[in-house]
Structure formats: C-alpha cells, structure tokens
XYZ file of C-alpha atoms in Angstrom:
732
model
C -3.733 -39.144 -10.470
C -1.333 -39.764 -7.549
C -1.293 -43.490 -8.386
C 0.198 -42.694 -11.795
C 2.378 -39.696 -10.909
C 4.158 -41.423 -8.014
C 3.944 -44.780 -9.825
C 2.868 -46.301 -6.498
C -0.626 -47.826 -6.246
C -3.103 -46.929 -3.533
C -2.907 -50.047 -1.328
C -6.440 -50.241 0.104
C -9.644 -51.500 -1.500
C -11.800 -48.501 -0.618
C -11.646 -44.823 0.283
C -14.546 -43.016 1.988
C -14.958 -39.255 2.391
C -17.008 -38.300 5.468
C -18.377 -34.858 6.433
C -18.603 -33.913 10.143
C -20.622 -30.865 11.329
C -18.139 -29.558 13.952
C -14.546 -30.665 13.387
C -11.659 -28.621 14.745
C -8.973 -30.109 12.504
C -10.685 -29.084 9.269
C -9.875 -32.436 7.668
C -8.072 -35.611 8.704
C -6.405 -38.166 6.443
C -7.505 -41.364 8.221
C -6.438 -44.220 5.998
C -9.362 -45.280 3.854
C -11.887 -43.005 5.636
C -11.013 -39.300 5.357
C -13.009 -36.948 7.585
C -13.793 -33.294 6.797
C -15.619 -30.287 8.096
C -18.771 -29.861 6.054
C -17.319 -26.662 4.571
C -14.269 -28.607 3.416
C -16.202 -31.240 1.460
C -19.761 -30.213 0.596
C -20.377 -27.930 -2.381
C -23.668 -27.233 -4.173
C -23.739 -26.228 -7.867
C -25.504 -22.903 -8.262
C -25.046 -22.009 -4.584
C -21.310 -22.397 -4.019
C -18.929 -19.664 -5.066
C -16.039 -20.298 -7.439
C -13.503 -19.760 -4.659
C -15.376 -22.142 -2.348
C -15.476 -24.922 -4.971
C -11.763 -24.478 -5.668
C -11.031 -24.710 -1.964
C -13.068 -27.902 -1.545
C -11.111 -29.431 -4.408
C -7.837 -28.324 -2.822
C -8.765 -29.815 0.536
C -9.778 -33.171 -0.889
C -6.583 -33.380 -2.953
C -4.501 -32.591 0.130
C -6.057 -35.396 2.129
C -5.749 -37.817 -0.790
C -2.049 -36.951 -1.063
C -1.696 -37.955 2.595
C -2.605 -41.512 1.654
C 0.953 -41.656 0.278
C 2.767 -38.968 2.301
C 1.619 -39.635 5.838
C -0.071 -43.030 5.664
C 1.933 -45.212 3.282
C 5.108 -43.528 4.565
C 4.928 -41.764 7.940
C 7.329 -39.356 9.621
C 9.281 -40.814 12.554
C 8.557 -37.919 14.944
C 6.856 -34.505 14.912
C 10.185 -32.859 14.093
C 9.652 -34.194 10.574
C 5.963 -33.184 10.294
C 6.779 -31.339 7.093
C 7.340 -34.680 5.320
C 3.596 -35.193 5.739
C 2.151 -31.695 5.529
C 4.628 -29.964 3.251
C 4.340 -32.704 0.664
C 0.545 -32.788 0.863
C 0.439 -28.992 0.449
C 2.646 -29.251 -2.631
C 0.904 -32.305 -4.085
C -2.570 -30.778 -3.726
C -1.589 -28.154 -6.301
C 0.021 -30.763 -8.528
C -3.226 -32.733 -8.481
C -5.694 -29.923 -9.090
C -3.543 -28.386 -11.804
C -3.464 -31.778 -13.527
C -7.267 -32.120 -13.428
C -8.133 -28.453 -14.027
C -5.232 -26.707 -15.778
C -7.572 -23.833 -16.698
C -7.773 -22.880 -12.999
C -4.038 -21.929 -13.006
C -3.457 -23.522 -9.635
C 0.317 -23.141 -9.622
C -0.218 -19.438 -10.078
C -2.749 -19.579 -7.238
C -0.110 -21.372 -5.183
C 2.208 -18.361 -5.462
C -0.522 -16.040 -4.218
C -1.530 -18.394 -1.404
C 0.869 -20.956 0.099
C 4.064 -19.224 -1.034
C 3.026 -15.858 0.381
C 1.762 -17.459 3.620
C 5.146 -19.100 4.108
C 7.193 -15.955 3.570
C 4.877 -13.810 5.677
C 5.082 -16.049 8.751
C 8.771 -16.842 8.339
C 9.623 -13.135 8.299
C 9.072 -13.072 12.076
C 11.802 -13.565 14.655
C 9.355 -15.835 16.477
C 9.114 -18.219 13.527
C 10.695 -21.685 13.660
C 12.678 -23.969 11.395
C 10.905 -26.517 9.200
C 12.606 -29.233 11.260
C 11.879 -28.137 14.813
C 12.473 -29.969 18.077
C 9.152 -30.986 19.676
C 9.137 -31.904 23.354
C 5.496 -31.601 24.470
C 1.930 -32.034 23.281
C 1.351 -28.269 23.379
C 4.252 -27.768 20.978
C 2.815 -30.330 18.563
C -0.406 -28.395 18.047
C 1.432 -25.145 17.346
C 3.636 -26.426 14.523
C 0.619 -27.219 12.347
C 1.246 -23.829 10.756
C 2.433 -22.130 7.586
C 6.008 -23.267 8.196
C 5.301 -27.013 8.253
C 2.695 -26.709 5.491
C 3.418 -23.778 3.198
C 7.154 -23.284 3.675
C 7.617 -27.050 3.549
C 5.723 -27.094 0.253
C 7.665 -24.109 -1.074
C 11.106 -25.615 -0.495
C 9.832 -28.799 -2.169
C 8.702 -26.752 -5.163
C 12.058 -24.952 -5.232
C 13.958 -28.254 -5.079
C 11.822 -29.795 -7.845
C 12.613 -26.812 -10.090
C 16.332 -27.077 -9.255
C 16.626 -30.838 -9.891
C 14.186 -30.971 -12.789
C 10.731 -32.459 -12.460
C 11.656 -35.861 -13.952
C 14.561 -36.397 -11.569
C 12.427 -35.236 -8.666
C 9.557 -37.547 -9.660
C 11.877 -40.556 -9.830
C 13.327 -39.650 -6.437
C 9.869 -39.557 -4.853
C 9.020 -42.950 -6.340
C 12.210 -44.360 -4.844
C 11.430 -42.770 -1.473
C 7.870 -44.157 -1.347
C 8.723 -47.661 -2.502
C 11.809 -47.963 -0.304
C 10.074 -46.776 2.872
C 6.453 -47.888 2.397
C 4.794 -49.006 5.659
C 7.729 -47.488 7.556
C 8.708 -44.306 9.402
C 11.190 -41.837 7.946
C 13.267 -38.785 8.788
C 14.179 -35.914 6.473
C 17.565 -37.457 5.648
C 15.770 -40.459 4.092
C 14.199 -38.126 1.535
C 17.544 -36.520 0.692
C 19.135 -39.949 0.276
C 16.394 -41.020 -2.158
C 16.771 -37.873 -4.233
C 20.574 -38.176 -4.170
C 20.226 -41.646 -5.704
C 18.549 -40.037 -8.734
C 20.986 -37.114 -9.099
C 23.441 -39.210 -11.104
C 26.692 -37.351 -10.523
C 25.282 -33.872 -9.974
C 27.831 -31.333 -8.744
C 25.652 -30.150 -5.832
C 24.621 -32.567 -3.108
C 20.918 -32.175 -2.364
C 21.306 -32.695 1.389
C 24.051 -30.088 1.657
C 21.877 -27.568 -0.165
C 18.573 -28.324 1.549
C 19.843 -28.488 5.128
C 20.204 -24.710 5.008
C 16.456 -24.520 4.280
C 15.025 -27.064 6.709
C 17.265 -26.776 9.785
C 17.511 -23.006 10.197
C 14.730 -20.505 10.743
C 13.920 -17.802 8.222
C 14.823 -17.149 4.596
C 17.023 -14.652 2.730
C 16.493 -11.362 0.968
C 18.892 -10.727 -1.894
C 20.128 -7.189 -2.454
C 20.660 -6.645 -6.191
C 22.917 -3.777 -7.259
C 23.941 -3.233 -10.860
C 27.621 -2.401 -11.197
C 27.747 -2.192 -15.005
C 29.208 1.034 -16.315
C 26.607 2.163 -18.862
C 27.812 3.950 -21.951
C 26.254 5.491 -25.038
C 25.953 3.554 -28.315
C 26.158 0.094 -26.750
C 24.865 -2.969 -28.610
C 21.230 -4.002 -28.235
C 22.404 -6.861 -26.049
C 25.320 -6.495 -23.701
C 26.855 -8.056 -20.611
C 25.365 -6.516 -17.469
C 26.939 -7.289 -14.102
C 25.157 -7.361 -10.764
C 26.429 -7.655 -7.219
C 24.216 -9.889 -5.061
C 24.244 -9.942 -1.259
C 22.137 -12.200 0.964
C 20.969 -11.764 4.546
C 17.966 -12.881 6.575
C 14.728 -11.032 5.868
C 12.799 -9.819 8.919
C 9.694 -7.657 8.835
C 11.033 -5.795 11.863
C 14.060 -4.611 9.858
C 16.836 -5.872 7.571
C 20.583 -5.524 8.176
C 22.508 -6.286 4.986
C 25.751 -6.350 6.983
C 24.511 -9.275 9.104
C 25.881 -12.532 7.708
C 25.175 -14.768 10.693
C 22.955 -16.948 8.490
C 23.556 -18.222 4.981
C 21.512 -20.230 2.494
C 22.399 -22.127 -0.676
C 20.022 -20.307 -3.006
C 19.042 -21.607 -6.465
C 18.544 -18.377 -8.430
C 16.484 -18.278 -11.610
C 17.058 -15.014 -13.489
C 14.986 -13.880 -16.469
C 15.330 -10.781 -18.617
C 13.404 -8.882 -21.239
C 15.289 -10.363 -24.178
C 16.300 -13.812 -22.897
C 14.501 -16.866 -24.232
C 15.387 -18.972 -21.193
C 16.168 -18.041 -17.573
C 19.712 -18.145 -16.263
C 20.206 -20.511 -13.303
C 22.828 -19.750 -10.668
C 23.494 -21.313 -7.261
C 24.394 -18.678 -4.672
C 26.269 -20.269 -1.766
C 28.240 -17.294 -0.395
C 27.249 -14.112 1.403
C 27.988 -12.102 -1.725
C 28.690 -12.792 -5.399
C 28.561 -11.156 -8.823
C 26.600 -12.473 -11.785
C 26.645 -11.385 -15.426
C 23.502 -11.480 -17.571
C 23.189 -10.849 -21.303
C 20.470 -8.223 -21.691
C 19.792 -4.889 -23.344
C 21.143 -1.877 -21.442
C 17.634 -0.704 -20.495
C 15.933 -4.111 -20.268
C 14.297 -5.349 -17.137
C 16.076 -8.186 -15.323
C 14.092 -10.240 -12.810
C 15.829 -12.362 -10.175
C 13.193 -14.944 -9.170
C 11.504 -16.241 -12.302
C 8.151 -17.960 -11.614
C 8.725 -17.284 -7.908
C 10.237 -20.747 -7.442
C 12.884 -19.492 -5.016
C 12.078 -19.060 -1.319
C 13.610 -15.600 -1.041
C 12.820 -11.945 -1.552
C 14.606 -9.530 -3.863
C 15.547 -5.922 -3.112
C 16.527 -4.004 -6.251
C 18.888 -1.408 -4.792
C 19.474 0.238 -8.181
C 16.352 2.384 -8.782
C 16.301 2.052 -12.561
C 15.921 -1.729 -12.187
C 12.625 -1.155 -10.369
C 11.464 1.337 -13.000
C 12.294 -1.042 -15.856
C 10.443 -3.951 -14.245
C 7.423 -1.759 -13.516
C 7.196 0.106 -16.811
C 7.755 -2.828 -19.156
C 7.549 -6.025 -17.140
C 4.364 -5.129 -15.242
C 2.576 -2.426 -17.234
C 3.165 -4.194 -20.567
C 2.716 -7.645 -19.006
C 6.077 -8.876 -20.290
C 6.617 -10.570 -16.935
C 4.729 -13.760 -16.156
C 1.672 -13.221 -13.966
C 3.293 -14.955 -10.985
C 6.275 -12.602 -11.317
C 4.075 -9.513 -11.532
C 2.560 -10.794 -8.289
C 5.952 -11.560 -6.775
C 7.359 -8.128 -7.643
C 4.537 -6.358 -5.771
C 4.679 -8.910 -2.940
C 8.390 -8.240 -2.359
C 7.955 -4.454 -2.539
C 5.225 -4.546 0.091
C 7.398 -6.676 2.392
C 10.304 -4.251 1.968
C 7.976 -1.391 2.921
C 6.862 -3.246 6.040
C 10.493 -3.875 7.006
C 11.425 -0.225 6.469
C 13.851 -0.965 3.616
C 11.910 1.249 1.181
C 9.267 3.921 1.901
C 5.523 3.367 1.488
C 5.465 6.124 -1.113
C 7.624 4.024 -3.455
C 5.033 1.244 -3.337
C 2.231 3.736 -4.013
C 4.161 4.993 -7.052
C 4.554 1.447 -8.338
C 0.793 0.830 -8.256
C 0.429 3.022 -11.367
C 1.898 0.116 -13.337
C -0.880 -2.232 -12.198
C -3.823 -0.154 -13.445
C -4.334 -2.319 -16.547
C -3.720 -5.615 -14.753
C -6.279 -8.321 -15.565
C -5.048 -11.345 -13.633
C -7.051 -12.413 -10.567
C -4.065 -13.648 -8.571
C -2.054 -10.484 -9.171
C -4.993 -8.322 -8.155
C -5.548 -10.577 -5.139
C -2.062 -9.682 -3.898
C -2.520 -5.963 -4.598
C -5.913 -5.872 -2.865
C -4.613 -7.707 0.205
C -1.831 -5.139 0.560
C -4.186 -2.208 0.003
C -6.256 -3.705 2.816
C -3.135 -3.766 4.970
C -2.539 -0.086 4.226
C -6.166 0.566 5.159
C -5.719 -1.351 8.370
C -2.518 0.391 9.476
C -3.374 3.980 8.519
C -7.168 4.089 8.999
C -6.922 6.341 12.070
C -4.707 8.961 10.411
C -6.280 12.336 9.597
C -5.293 12.026 5.918
C -6.869 8.589 5.483
C -9.707 9.824 3.240
C -7.069 10.499 0.565
C -6.118 6.822 0.613
C -9.772 5.865 0.175
C -9.906 7.971 -2.977
C -6.640 6.562 -4.308
C -7.674 2.945 -3.712
C -11.141 3.436 -5.214
C -9.629 5.071 -8.285
C -7.272 2.103 -8.705
C -9.903 -0.638 -8.295
C -13.077 0.867 -9.740
C -12.104 0.194 -13.385
C -11.722 -3.498 -12.535
C -15.141 -3.631 -10.885
C -16.725 -1.710 -13.755
C -15.176 -4.003 -16.367
C -16.386 -7.177 -14.658
C -19.733 -5.877 -13.390
C -21.996 -7.712 -10.973
C -23.117 -10.452 -13.379
C -21.175 -13.333 -14.884
C -20.554 -12.952 -18.603
C -20.052 -15.308 -21.504
C -16.489 -14.064 -21.964
C -15.521 -14.533 -18.308
C -12.202 -16.277 -17.890
C -11.500 -18.840 -15.174
C -11.117 -16.997 -11.860
C -12.921 -13.859 -13.089
C -15.795 -14.639 -10.718
C -13.355 -14.566 -7.812
C -11.734 -11.326 -9.018
C -15.184 -9.758 -9.395
C -15.943 -10.640 -5.764
C -12.549 -9.393 -4.531
C -12.802 -6.013 -6.276
C -16.416 -5.338 -5.271
C -15.784 -6.520 -1.712
C -12.800 -4.204 -1.332
C -14.686 -1.203 -2.718
C -17.673 -2.036 -0.538
C -15.375 -2.090 2.477
C -14.256 1.427 1.535
C -17.923 2.525 1.419
C -17.791 3.416 -2.278
C -21.287 4.896 -2.785
C -22.140 3.123 -6.052
C -20.926 -0.251 -4.804
C -22.710 0.149 -1.479
C -26.017 1.180 -3.054
C -25.935 -1.597 -5.636
C -24.977 -4.231 -3.065
C -27.899 -3.255 -0.841
C -30.313 -3.174 -3.785
C -29.259 -6.581 -5.037
C -29.502 -8.034 -1.555
C -33.140 -6.974 -1.219
C -33.901 -7.987 -4.817
C -32.342 -11.410 -4.204
C -30.224 -10.831 -7.313
C -26.823 -12.029 -6.136
C -24.514 -14.570 -7.710
C -22.982 -17.013 -5.195
C -19.596 -15.289 -5.453
C -21.067 -11.927 -4.362
C -23.379 -12.998 -1.543
C -20.777 -12.712 1.208
C -19.820 -9.247 -0.063
C -23.400 -7.960 -0.177
C -24.224 -9.450 3.219
C -21.293 -7.600 4.737
C -22.298 -4.311 3.086
C -25.882 -4.603 4.358
C -24.803 -5.228 7.945
C -22.050 -2.585 7.904
C -24.353 0.099 6.509
C -27.502 -0.968 8.326
C -28.986 -0.785 11.775
C -30.454 -3.316 14.202
C -33.116 -4.598 11.842
C -30.552 -5.424 9.144
C -28.366 -7.122 11.747
C -31.346 -9.140 12.988
C -32.271 -10.123 9.442
C -28.732 -11.460 8.939
C -28.965 -13.275 12.265
C -32.183 -14.874 11.004
C -30.361 -15.933 7.848
C -27.541 -17.453 9.897
C -29.900 -19.392 12.143
C -32.120 -20.692 9.339
C -29.491 -21.489 6.682
C -29.095 -25.194 5.957
C -26.259 -24.889 3.453
C -22.952 -24.602 5.335
C -21.375 -22.006 3.030
C -24.432 -19.755 3.370
C -24.290 -20.110 7.139
C -20.635 -19.100 7.126
C -21.347 -16.069 4.906
C -24.022 -14.806 7.280
C -21.910 -15.372 10.382
C -18.965 -13.440 8.996
C -21.306 -10.649 7.855
C -22.513 -10.192 11.436
C -18.949 -9.230 12.292
C -19.081 -6.280 9.878
C -21.277 -4.235 12.202
C -19.658 -1.213 13.784
C -22.567 -0.305 16.069
C -21.175 -0.685 19.627
C -24.311 -2.400 20.918
C -24.384 -4.841 18.024
C -20.662 -5.527 18.390
C -21.347 -6.610 21.966
C -24.218 -8.789 20.807
C -21.969 -10.478 18.214
C -19.303 -11.078 20.853
C -21.888 -12.649 23.143
C -23.099 -14.773 20.227
C -19.565 -16.109 19.614
C -19.513 -18.132 22.844
C -23.157 -19.162 22.690
C -24.390 -22.621 21.639
C -25.513 -21.132 18.325
C -21.920 -20.922 17.046
C -19.867 -24.064 16.564
C -16.431 -24.037 18.109
C -14.805 -24.349 14.688
C -16.537 -21.129 13.541
C -15.853 -18.814 16.497
C -12.618 -17.427 15.105
C -14.304 -16.510 11.781
C -16.788 -14.244 13.600
C -14.151 -12.776 15.911
C -11.724 -12.091 13.062
C -14.483 -10.383 11.092
C -15.287 -8.168 14.069
C -11.667 -7.336 14.851
C -10.963 -6.310 11.262
C -14.075 -4.137 10.856
C -12.949 -1.008 12.706
C -10.485 0.181 15.372
C -13.318 0.421 17.920
C -14.448 -3.128 17.197
C -10.971 -4.581 17.556
C -10.652 -2.882 20.957
C -14.009 -4.369 21.965
C -12.810 -7.812 20.855
C -9.659 -7.582 22.980
C -11.646 -6.483 26.026
C -14.073 -9.367 25.448
C -11.157 -11.809 25.246
C -9.744 -10.579 28.558
C -13.136 -10.628 30.280
C -13.900 -14.147 29.049
C -10.402 -15.606 29.106
C -11.024 -18.364 31.639
C -13.971 -19.628 29.579
C -12.091 -19.419 26.281
C -9.049 -21.171 27.716
C -10.918 -24.007 29.420
C -13.257 -24.630 26.507
C -10.955 -24.345 23.503
C -7.288 -24.686 24.480
C -7.258 -28.402 23.670
C -8.817 -27.922 20.204
C -6.334 -28.358 17.373
C -6.256 -25.219 15.162
C -9.309 -23.594 16.773
C -7.647 -22.124 19.854
C -4.563 -20.710 18.168
C -6.562 -19.101 15.366
C -8.965 -17.522 17.873
C -6.156 -16.079 20.000
C -4.517 -14.699 16.868
C -7.778 -13.110 15.693
C -8.202 -11.333 19.033
C -4.814 -9.625 19.080
C -3.156 -9.485 15.667
C -5.085 -6.526 14.173
C -3.703 -3.769 16.411
C -1.269 -1.169 15.120
C -0.056 0.619 18.268
C 2.652 -0.131 20.810
C 0.468 0.639 23.827
C -1.911 -2.213 23.022
C 1.036 -4.498 22.294
C 2.295 -3.741 25.813
C -1.149 -4.493 27.238
C -1.331 -7.821 25.372
C 2.132 -8.802 26.537
C 1.296 -7.917 30.135
C -1.976 -9.870 30.051
C -0.348 -13.080 28.857
C 2.456 -12.649 31.346
C -0.114 -12.927 34.131
C -2.237 -15.460 32.183
C 0.275 -17.968 30.757
C -0.991 -19.746 27.663
C 1.329 -22.611 26.670
C -1.181 -23.913 24.107
C -0.816 -20.709 22.077
C 2.435 -19.104 23.211
C 3.889 -19.250 19.706
C 0.720 -17.667 18.240
C 0.907 -14.891 20.844
C 4.580 -14.166 20.174
C 3.968 -14.017 16.424
C 0.913 -11.762 16.778
C 2.795 -9.396 19.090
C 5.622 -9.161 16.594
C 3.140 -8.301 13.839
C 1.540 -5.601 15.977
C 4.868 -3.984 16.862
C 5.982 -4.101 13.222
C 2.733 -2.411 12.151
C 3.134 0.246 14.853
C 6.678 0.974 13.691
C 5.523 1.188 10.059
C 2.733 3.607 10.963
C 5.061 5.840 12.952
C 7.810 5.730 10.333
C 5.816 6.493 7.167
C 2.621 8.329 8.086
C 3.894 11.852 7.479
C 5.591 10.920 4.208
C 2.391 9.353 2.895
C 0.429 12.438 3.950
C 2.783 14.569 1.834
C 2.578 12.126 -1.081
C -1.191 12.477 -1.237
C -0.874 16.256 -1.455
C 0.870 15.968 -4.823
C -1.617 17.008 -7.560
C -0.679 14.022 -9.720
C -1.894 11.525 -7.146
C -4.719 13.408 -5.442
C -7.635 11.684 -7.143
C -11.309 11.490 -6.365
C -13.193 8.223 -6.478
C -15.472 8.250 -9.479
C -19.100 8.052 -8.460
C -20.280 8.112 -12.063
C -18.808 4.728 -12.946
C -21.918 2.899 -11.858
C -21.851 -0.854 -12.378
C -24.749 -2.083 -14.465
C -27.656 -2.877 -12.126
C -29.700 -6.047 -12.216
C -33.394 -6.042 -13.196
C -35.462 -4.873 -10.284
C -37.611 -7.367 -8.434
C -40.491 -6.900 -6.017
C -39.264 -7.753 -2.532
C -40.622 -7.241 0.996
C -39.206 -4.101 2.577
C -36.463 -4.427 5.203
C -38.877 -3.253 7.888
C -41.370 -5.951 6.926
C -38.679 -8.587 7.219
C -37.494 -7.192 10.521
C -40.965 -7.530 11.986
C -40.256 -11.215 12.566
C -37.707 -10.324 15.253
C -38.999 -10.978 18.773
C -38.400 -8.146 21.279
C -36.005 -9.445 23.951
C -33.580 -7.401 25.970
C -30.117 -6.977 24.510
C -27.531 -9.039 26.419
C -24.882 -7.220 28.387
C -21.209 -7.865 27.582
C -20.495 -9.797 30.774
C -18.549 -13.080 30.614
C -20.858 -16.014 29.931
C -21.190 -19.089 27.759
C -24.360 -20.735 28.966
C -26.978 -18.574 27.276
C -27.893 -17.887 23.688
C -28.228 -14.215 22.758
C -31.579 -13.008 21.543
C -31.980 -10.724 18.596
C -31.143 -7.097 19.200
C -34.131 -4.770 19.360
C -34.992 -1.486 20.988
C -37.931 -0.613 23.192
C -39.009 2.046 20.709
C -40.620 1.361 17.315
C -38.181 0.266 14.625
C -37.152 3.258 12.514
C -37.401 3.277 8.758
C -34.357 1.571 7.223
C -31.430 3.922 6.865
C -28.115 2.976 5.322
C -26.278 6.116 6.384
C -23.572 4.902 8.740
C -24.002 7.493 11.462
C -21.992 5.518 14.001
C -19.362 4.362 11.520
C -16.062 6.193 10.966
C -15.918 7.876 7.561
C -13.081 5.569 6.563
C -14.451 2.091 7.046
C -12.000 -0.788 7.089
C -12.205 -3.061 4.060
C -13.527 -6.570 4.392
C -10.764 -9.072 5.111
C -10.558 -12.804 4.658
C -12.585 -14.606 7.269
C -10.896 -17.930 6.756
C -8.161 -18.361 9.349
C -4.638 -19.278 8.291
C -4.829 -22.446 10.359
C -7.982 -23.698 8.695
C -6.384 -23.131 5.306
C -3.571 -25.508 6.230
C -6.071 -28.325 6.593
C -8.067 -27.160 3.573
C -6.712 -29.001 0.528
C -8.214 -30.733 -2.569
C -8.866 -32.621 -5.885
C -11.215 -32.449 -8.892
C -13.667 -29.813 -10.117
C -17.079 -31.086 -10.721
C -16.088 -32.058 -7.147
C -18.306 -35.109 -6.618
C -17.721 -36.412 -10.135
C -13.963 -35.981 -9.922
C -13.799 -37.653 -6.521
C -15.965 -40.520 -7.692
C -13.784 -41.092 -10.750
C -10.643 -41.052 -8.640
C -11.986 -43.554 -6.141
C -13.265 -45.744 -8.970
C -9.813 -45.777 -10.566
C -8.127 -46.727 -7.298
C -10.600 -49.505 -6.641
C -9.880 -50.986 -10.040
C -6.101 -50.788 -9.525
C-alpha cells in the first residue's frame, strides 16, 4: 500500500516480522527485520478480541511506514523525531483505513491519537514538537504523545488544508529527493512548498507556529448577530473568534502571548460544504450563511488541532439538540464536541453541571468511538469525585446513561453487529461492571464460571470476578496468569489482579509486580490497574513506589518507555493537593532525570484534578438533587444470559492453591510471591464486596500511553494481510 501511495518502492528484497517475549520498546522498525513485543504482533482468531486485532494491525502498519519515514529518509537529530514518529502515526491510519475501510480508522484516530495529543499538550510541562535535545535522558522522554500523536495531528491538519493530492505529491518529492539521507523539518516544508503552485499561504510560515512552540489554541466563539423576527430561512450570521493557549490548569482569553495560524473548517446545519478560513490574528470575525437557529460547528471532522469554546449558550444548545441528538453532526464531530466540553470543564471554563446536562443528548448515540469518549470522561468523573459523600448519585446517573447501550448489545455477538460493536459492547459492560451494577456483576461472574465469554469480554469478566471476590478468586486468576500461553490472555489476567481492593491482596499484587513472574514490559499494566481501582489502592501503590524506589530506579530507569510509564502509573491517579506535595517532595530528594518530564506532567494532572474537585463538588451535589436528574439504575434491565453450563465450583478450583504464607510488603525483588491463602479453611465463595467502598472505581485502560505510541499496524486477517504486503514488495 505504501509503495503505491508514496509512489516510492520498498528498496530491500525482504522484510521479516519478529516477535520478542520481553521488549521494552513495544516495536522497532529495523530495516528489513522489524521486531515486536508478542502482544504487538501475535493474534489468534477466536481468542483475540476485536480491539486487540485492530491494535496489532495498527502496530504493524506503523512499523511498515517507518521503512519510508525513518529508514529510507531519516531525521538529522532527535529534535526532528516527529518526522519519523509523527508520520508513522499518521500513515498507520492511512494504511489500515485503506485495507479495512469498514473499521472507520480515521474516526478511531480522532478518539485515540488526536485526543492523546490535545490532552498531553494542555499541560504547561508539555514541549514543542521540535524540541532541543541535549542528553540521552531527554531522548527517551520525547517518545511521547507530542512527537507521535501531535506530530500526526498537525500532519493531518496540513493535508486537509493543502488538499490530499497536493500533500501526496509533496511527500513523494520529499522521499525521492532525500532518500538515503538525513533531513530537518524545513526540508519537508520546502518539498510541500514546491507542490503549492502559487498558493497565497506559505506552508512553512503557517506550520512553524505549530511545530516550534508548545501548546495549541482554544477558540472562543461568540455570536454577534442581532437576531430578529421573520428572518429568511438562511441568513448571514456573524461570529467573533478569539484565540489563546488552552491549558487544563486554566484559560485566560486576554493572554495573547502566543498565536497560531489556524486553518478553520466550519460546517452548519444547512451548508452542503464546510467554510474554510485561515485565522492568523488574535481575534477576527467570520460570517456564515445559516438558518437563524441552525447549529454551526467550528472544527468539522476534527481536522484542526484546537479546541472550541462556544461562549454563546444557544450555540451549545443547537449543537446538542440537533447536531448530536439527531445525529446531524458527523460521528467524529459528536465526539469532538463532547471532548472539548470535558476539557473546558477540567480547565474551569465551564461548570461540570453543564457537561452533565449535555449528556442527555447522547442517550441515543450508537457509535463506538463517540461512546468511547463519553465513557472515558465518565470514568474521569468517577475517579475525581469517588470520595465525595454524594458519589452514589453519580453511579446511578452513569448506570442510567449506559445501561440501554449494554442491554441493546447484550453479551453475545449478533448477526446484525456492525464493525466495532464488539468493542463498544466490551466498553459499556466493563464500565457498568466497574460501577458494580448488580445485573452486570452477577452475569459477568456467572459467565466466567460457565466459561461462556467472548474474547472481547474476558478482560471485563476477569476484573469483575477479582474485584468482587476474595482470596480464592484472586488465586484462581493468579493461576490463570501463570498458566496462560497466549500473550493476550496472560495480559488480561495480570490486569485483572490489579482490580482487587482487599488490602492484603493489594500488597500481594504489588510484591508480584517486581517478582520474576512479571516481565519488565508488563509491570506498569499491573500497577496502573491497581492505582485506578480505588483510592486506598492508589495510596498503597505510592507507598510501595517510595519503599522500593532504589530497586525500581536501578532496574528500570534505562528501559525505553517502561520506566516513564511506570512512574506515571504510580502518581498520576491522585486528586488531592496534599499527595501532590508529597510526590513533589519525594522527587526533590530522589532526583529522577530519566523521568523528570513524566513526573512534572503527572504532578500537573494531579493538581488540576484537585482544583476541579474543589471547584465543582458542591455544584454537582446540588445538581443531583434536582428531581429531573435524580435517577436510579435499573436493575430490571437484565442482559440476556448465556445457556448454563456445568462447571467446577470456585472452591473446588481454589483447592489447587498451595498454602504458603502471604508475603509482607517490604522492598524486595529477588523472590516470587506465593499464592495468598489464610490459615483457616477457605470460606464459601462470596461476591459481596465487604472490604470494597460502595462506589467502586470503573475499570480503566491498562495499556500505557507510551506503549500505544509504539503500537501501530496494517491489515486485518493480520497474517494474511501482512503476507500479501510482503509478497507485493518482494515482487516490486
């Protein structure tokens, strides 16, 4: 595919794909012999989930793209890393969408890479795409969402601005002119300028504002049209636009110390084609032909790397009531609208209650990527407010919002399933299971013991069983982890162990993390699962990190991706200023140059979450007291159960566990923890979470951001698609 799209042949005679059991980088684009973690390459039909297969394809495509961007043409210095990684991140989606258009990978891109980029770049501690690199430690830390996802997003924005044909010709010129050479960012701009053919805007002038300065803008949109009665169905509506840098710690629309040249793409309810405008000043006005009550949306297809704040309330209402509820907006824009609103809440620009009001418009949503964004932000609300005394009201609200989705999709695949429905099914059931919805919990446990789980739902059910169970269920999952031969199954079981909230089992899982039983590449997955399970567990994780810091530092600080993701997992989940102070003090006395950027970013996230919690908690409490939004989770909407199967009882399975004393939580790495048992007979299985807070934290992603940067892909039948691609290149 790349051979034809770039019109530049693959220059070698062979290309091998090699799986490595423990590989910190995730994948590496060695010319002609690409290496991968097993989880980044190996998929098994009938055992691999839909999301896992898609990710394997994405990873392979990413590394194949590097054969052109990275190997054929290589960046001159690490400052220009984005020429390798940003292009590979963009091209992976191009490739998979070409091979599997039914997977809607560009839409997936908006919910994945695009959101990763804007989330990280909303921090003061972020960095520019082109960043000065002076040491080895700095090199490792810029393999992040800025070099990968923001790099890819500005490429996507530029391709939309120039037009895909012009952009494609410019890339061909760049690759053929500089093949077997090193380049800097200006070489790319020069190649694209050659293809612009008299365009009024110079590409380098425009793009320098995106690659050489940190951050991105938020555009304040205020309608200044004077509305009158009896106006025509279509009329000229005028808007004042103002740009400033977006920061999750707060936005000052009077701060014009930074400025971007922003290609705006504006759509409206009645327009056949979007209006394109280049915003190069701090403020401007724009006139759009639209009906007086039509919605107008200022980032069509989410191609622009910016957020939008609709300061005129009726603009928000129009977008929600017609654009979202009636699905007049494209799916990626329904996602982008909610994504921007959540970010504005986090920054304190709008109150949390406004976002909660907006969720009424998403009740009939049926798109997996849109729901993926909504669920991730509901999880964030869960995370930040889970210790508030009104939190049970949020549980009810969230269950009421998501239960219809879970009921519609059920636990079994159906003949009328659309592409990505399997992933949405898993997301909805996982979220409800994390909220301890009684029907979901009971059915997940039953299906686990009946061995009646589709691959997409195994991770969810495993987590439910461990979270709701006791030592014997934990030990059974530990058995599954130790005996699993398939790498995805092993990863599911390991992450499920982190769902326990029993203090003794939490300590056992922490001890397990540094034992020989867990590969270095997988430690952060277990730790992140633990830290996101409950407030008590995240405190235990931080104490474990401090107690074992010398071991963690000496063993992992030189591992690309692994160390930074582990440090982030240990500290990023807190929501109070006191812990932020403790974290800052610890790393002041324990300098960590290999992860100083990760630490600064995590601290900024924690302080932003603490400010959000303090700012909005009382208002949300009052919002839930309104009769119109005080809803009870339906326990009668039971999802259709699977046929029952005869299965050994949990206690019979647990009998295989050998009684060995539970390890104490002292710093160590040389021993392997035994299974956790008690000196008294094992009690009958009970799934009542006596030691678990009533409001359990929802399951979160266990894949670290860093690993996702290396995870990229190609084809769908996976092996078949790869084989066909290699065959085509060999014949070229």
